[in-house]
PDB file of C-alpha atoms and ligand atoms in Angstrom:
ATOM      1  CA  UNK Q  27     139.023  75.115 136.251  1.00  0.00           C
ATOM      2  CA  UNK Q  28     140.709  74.536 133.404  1.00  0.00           C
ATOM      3  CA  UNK Q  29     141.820  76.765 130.195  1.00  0.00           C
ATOM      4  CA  UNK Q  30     138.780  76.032 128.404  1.00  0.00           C
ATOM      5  CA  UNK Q  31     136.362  76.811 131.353  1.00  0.00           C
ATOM      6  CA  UNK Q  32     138.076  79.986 132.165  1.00  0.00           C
ATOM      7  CA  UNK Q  33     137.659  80.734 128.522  1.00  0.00           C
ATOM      8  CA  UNK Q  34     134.289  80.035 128.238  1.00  0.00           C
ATOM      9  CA  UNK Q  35     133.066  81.652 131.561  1.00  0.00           C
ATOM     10  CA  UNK Q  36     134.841  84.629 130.490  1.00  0.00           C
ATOM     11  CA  UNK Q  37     133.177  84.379 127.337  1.00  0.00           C
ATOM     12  CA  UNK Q  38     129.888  83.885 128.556  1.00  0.00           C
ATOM     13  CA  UNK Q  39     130.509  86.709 131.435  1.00  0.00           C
ATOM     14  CA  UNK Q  40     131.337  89.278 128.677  1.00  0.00           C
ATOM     15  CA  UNK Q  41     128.619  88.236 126.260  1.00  0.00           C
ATOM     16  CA  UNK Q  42     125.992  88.553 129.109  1.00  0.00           C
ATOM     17  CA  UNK Q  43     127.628  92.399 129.821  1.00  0.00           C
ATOM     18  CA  UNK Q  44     127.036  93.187 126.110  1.00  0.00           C
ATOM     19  CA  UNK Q  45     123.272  91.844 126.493  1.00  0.00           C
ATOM     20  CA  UNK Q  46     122.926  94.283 129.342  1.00  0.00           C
ATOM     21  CA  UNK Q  47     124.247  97.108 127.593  1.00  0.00           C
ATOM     22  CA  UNK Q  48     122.782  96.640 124.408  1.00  0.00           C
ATOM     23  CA  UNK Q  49     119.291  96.553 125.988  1.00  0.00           C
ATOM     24  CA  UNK Q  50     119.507  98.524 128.831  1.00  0.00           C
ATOM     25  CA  UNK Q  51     122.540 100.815 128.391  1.00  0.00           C
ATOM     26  CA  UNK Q  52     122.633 104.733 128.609  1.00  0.00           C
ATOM     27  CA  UNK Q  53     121.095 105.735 125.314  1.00  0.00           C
ATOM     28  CA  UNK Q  54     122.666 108.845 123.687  1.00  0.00           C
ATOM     29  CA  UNK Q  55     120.562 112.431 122.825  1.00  0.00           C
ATOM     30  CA  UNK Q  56     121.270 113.792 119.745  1.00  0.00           C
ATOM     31  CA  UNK Q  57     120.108 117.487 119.429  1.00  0.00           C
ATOM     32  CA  UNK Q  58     118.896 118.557 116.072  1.00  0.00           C
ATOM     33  CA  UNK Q  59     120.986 121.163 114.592  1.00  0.00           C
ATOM     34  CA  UNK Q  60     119.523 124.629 113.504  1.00  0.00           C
ATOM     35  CA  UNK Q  61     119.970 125.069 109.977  1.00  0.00           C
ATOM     36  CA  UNK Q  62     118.745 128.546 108.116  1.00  0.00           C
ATOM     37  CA  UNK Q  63     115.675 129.647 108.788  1.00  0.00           C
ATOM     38  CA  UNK Q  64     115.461 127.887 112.249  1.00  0.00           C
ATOM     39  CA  UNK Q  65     114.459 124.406 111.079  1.00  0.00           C
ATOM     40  CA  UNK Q  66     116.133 121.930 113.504  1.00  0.00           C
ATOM     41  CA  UNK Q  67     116.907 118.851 110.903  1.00  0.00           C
ATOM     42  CA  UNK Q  68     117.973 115.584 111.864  1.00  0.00           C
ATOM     43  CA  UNK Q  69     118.726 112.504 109.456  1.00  0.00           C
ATOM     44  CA  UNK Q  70     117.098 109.797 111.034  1.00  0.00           C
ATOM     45  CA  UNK Q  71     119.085 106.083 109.515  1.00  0.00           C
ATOM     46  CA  UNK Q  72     116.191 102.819 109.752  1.00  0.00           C
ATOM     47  CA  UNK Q  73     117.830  99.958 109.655  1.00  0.00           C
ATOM     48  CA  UNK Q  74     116.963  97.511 112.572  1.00  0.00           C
ATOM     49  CA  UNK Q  75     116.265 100.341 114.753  1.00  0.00           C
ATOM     50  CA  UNK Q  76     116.085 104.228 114.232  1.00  0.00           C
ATOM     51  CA  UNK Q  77     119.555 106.081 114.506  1.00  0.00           C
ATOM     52  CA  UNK Q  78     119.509 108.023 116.897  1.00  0.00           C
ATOM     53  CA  UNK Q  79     116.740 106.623 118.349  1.00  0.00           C
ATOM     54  CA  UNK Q  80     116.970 109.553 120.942  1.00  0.00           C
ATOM     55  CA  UNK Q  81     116.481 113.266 119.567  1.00  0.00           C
ATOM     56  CA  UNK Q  82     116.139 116.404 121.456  1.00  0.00           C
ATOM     57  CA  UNK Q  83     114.758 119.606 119.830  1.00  0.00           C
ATOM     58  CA  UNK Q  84     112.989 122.811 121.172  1.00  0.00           C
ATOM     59  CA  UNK Q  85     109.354 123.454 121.353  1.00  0.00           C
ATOM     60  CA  UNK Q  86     107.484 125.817 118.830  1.00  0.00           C
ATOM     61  CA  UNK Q  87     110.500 125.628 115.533  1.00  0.00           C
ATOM     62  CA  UNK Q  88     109.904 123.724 113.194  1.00  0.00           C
ATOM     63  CA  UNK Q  89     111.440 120.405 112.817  1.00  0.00           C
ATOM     64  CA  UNK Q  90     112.679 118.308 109.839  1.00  0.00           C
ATOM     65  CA  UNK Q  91     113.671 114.558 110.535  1.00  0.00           C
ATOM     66  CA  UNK Q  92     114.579 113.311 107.563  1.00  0.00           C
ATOM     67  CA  UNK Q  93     114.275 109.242 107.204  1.00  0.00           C
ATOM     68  CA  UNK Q  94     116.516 107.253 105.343  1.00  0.00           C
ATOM     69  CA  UNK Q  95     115.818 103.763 105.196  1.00  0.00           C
ATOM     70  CA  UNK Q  96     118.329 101.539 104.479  1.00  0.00           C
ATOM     71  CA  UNK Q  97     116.668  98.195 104.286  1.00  0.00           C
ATOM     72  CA  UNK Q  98     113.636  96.078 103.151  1.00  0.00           C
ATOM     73  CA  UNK Q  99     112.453  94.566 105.926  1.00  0.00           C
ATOM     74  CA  UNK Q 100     108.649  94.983 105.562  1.00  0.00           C
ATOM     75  CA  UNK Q 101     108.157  96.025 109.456  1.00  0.00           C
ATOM     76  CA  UNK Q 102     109.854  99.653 109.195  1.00  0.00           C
ATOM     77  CA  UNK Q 103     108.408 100.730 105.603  1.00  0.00           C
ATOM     78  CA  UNK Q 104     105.909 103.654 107.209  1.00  0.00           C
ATOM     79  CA  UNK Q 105     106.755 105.513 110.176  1.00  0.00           C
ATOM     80  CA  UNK Q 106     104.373 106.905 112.131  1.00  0.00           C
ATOM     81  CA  UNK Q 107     104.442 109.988 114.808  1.00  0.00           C
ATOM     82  CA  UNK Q 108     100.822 109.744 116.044  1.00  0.00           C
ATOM     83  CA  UNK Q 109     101.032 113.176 118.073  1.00  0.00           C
ATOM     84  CA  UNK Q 110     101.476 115.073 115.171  1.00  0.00           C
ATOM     85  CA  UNK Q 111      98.658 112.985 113.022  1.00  0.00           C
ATOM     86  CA  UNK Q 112     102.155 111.774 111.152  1.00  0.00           C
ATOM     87  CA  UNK Q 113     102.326 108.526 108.740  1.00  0.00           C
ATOM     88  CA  UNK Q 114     104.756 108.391 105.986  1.00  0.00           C
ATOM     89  CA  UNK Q 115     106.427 105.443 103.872  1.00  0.00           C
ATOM     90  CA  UNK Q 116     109.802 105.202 103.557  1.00  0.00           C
ATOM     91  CA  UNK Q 117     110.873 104.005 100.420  1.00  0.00           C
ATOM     92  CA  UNK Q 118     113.946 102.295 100.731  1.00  0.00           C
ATOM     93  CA  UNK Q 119     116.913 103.977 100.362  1.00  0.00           C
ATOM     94  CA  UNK Q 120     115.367 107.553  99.769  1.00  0.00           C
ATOM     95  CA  UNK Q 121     115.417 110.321 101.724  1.00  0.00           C
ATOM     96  CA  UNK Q 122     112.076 111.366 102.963  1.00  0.00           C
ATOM     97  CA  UNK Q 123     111.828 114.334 105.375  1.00  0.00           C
ATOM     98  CA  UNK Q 124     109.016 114.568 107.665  1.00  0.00           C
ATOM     99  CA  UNK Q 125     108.204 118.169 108.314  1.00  0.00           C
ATOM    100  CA  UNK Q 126     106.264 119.725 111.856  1.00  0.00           C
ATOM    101  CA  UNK Q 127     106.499 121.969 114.772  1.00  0.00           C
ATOM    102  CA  UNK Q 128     106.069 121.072 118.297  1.00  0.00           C
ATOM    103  CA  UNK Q 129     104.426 123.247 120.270  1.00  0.00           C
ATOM    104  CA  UNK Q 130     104.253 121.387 123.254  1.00  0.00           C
ATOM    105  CA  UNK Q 131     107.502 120.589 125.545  1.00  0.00           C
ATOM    106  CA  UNK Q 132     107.668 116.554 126.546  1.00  0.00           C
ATOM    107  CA  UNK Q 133     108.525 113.223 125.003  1.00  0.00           C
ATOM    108  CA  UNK Q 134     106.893 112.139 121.376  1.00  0.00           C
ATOM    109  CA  UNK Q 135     107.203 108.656 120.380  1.00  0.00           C
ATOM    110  CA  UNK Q 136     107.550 107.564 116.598  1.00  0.00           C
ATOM    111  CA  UNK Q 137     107.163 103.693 115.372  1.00  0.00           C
ATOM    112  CA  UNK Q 138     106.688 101.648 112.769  1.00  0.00           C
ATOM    113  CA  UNK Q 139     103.313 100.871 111.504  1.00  0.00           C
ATOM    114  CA  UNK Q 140     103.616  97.726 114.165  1.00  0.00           C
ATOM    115  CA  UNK Q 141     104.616  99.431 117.023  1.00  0.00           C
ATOM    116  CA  UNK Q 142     108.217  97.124 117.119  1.00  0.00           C
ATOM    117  CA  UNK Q 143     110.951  99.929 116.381  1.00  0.00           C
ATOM    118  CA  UNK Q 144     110.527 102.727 118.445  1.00  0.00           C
ATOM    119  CA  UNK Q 145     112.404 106.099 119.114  1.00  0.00           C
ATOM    120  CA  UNK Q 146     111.677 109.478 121.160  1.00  0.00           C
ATOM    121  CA  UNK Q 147     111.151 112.786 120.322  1.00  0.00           C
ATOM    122  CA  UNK Q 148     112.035 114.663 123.641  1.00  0.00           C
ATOM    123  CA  UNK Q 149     110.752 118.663 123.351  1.00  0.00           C
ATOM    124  CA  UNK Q 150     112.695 120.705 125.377  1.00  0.00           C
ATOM    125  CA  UNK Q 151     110.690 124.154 126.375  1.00  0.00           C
ATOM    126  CA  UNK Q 152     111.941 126.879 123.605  1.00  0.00           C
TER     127      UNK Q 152
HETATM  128 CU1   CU Z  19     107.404  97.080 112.469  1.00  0.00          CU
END
């Protein structure tokens, strides 16, 4: 092989490693934080995706994820969190907090109104 080949097998080597990780990589929790009164918040950035996309809290506090959505792409303008009977649209770039309490320990999807962007809810037991 060549210069070029090595460079462009390389290339293609790393580029495929990026593919894996970006689709099937370890995906980080982030825990809500307890703010007063015991409301676990979390600011939740849409753009392309939810971030996190991942986001532990307790069972039976209530919980505030507050949306910000930083695009106008059509596909994430409501998000929905059908365990909790949850649809709200997310004017872009405004802060729109979506307010609940779990009271039951698992994993709670929320979507856009299509189903494409997804992102988990996981309830720890209190
Ligand atoms: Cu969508």
């Amino acid at each position: 092989m060549d210069t070029a080949q090595i460079a462009v097998t390389a290339g293609g080597a790393a580029l495929i490693g990026f593919i894996l990780w970006f689709f099937f990589g370890p995906r980080g929790v982030t825990a809500a934080r307890e703010g007063d009164g015991g409301v676990q918040e979390v600011e939740v950035v849409v753009q392309g995706g939810y971030t996190p996309d991942r986001i532990e809290v307790r069972e039976g506090r209530p919980v505030r994820l507050t949306f910000l959505r930083k695009e106008s792409n059509p596909c994430t303008e409501q998000v929905v969190i059908g365990d909790f009977g949850i649809a709200r649209t997310l004017p872009e770039g405004e802060r729109v907090p979506v307010e609940f309490t779990p009271r039951k320990a698992g994993e709670y999807t929320f979507h856009c109104s299509m189903n494409m962007v997804r992102g988990t809810l996981v309830v720890r037991p209190g």
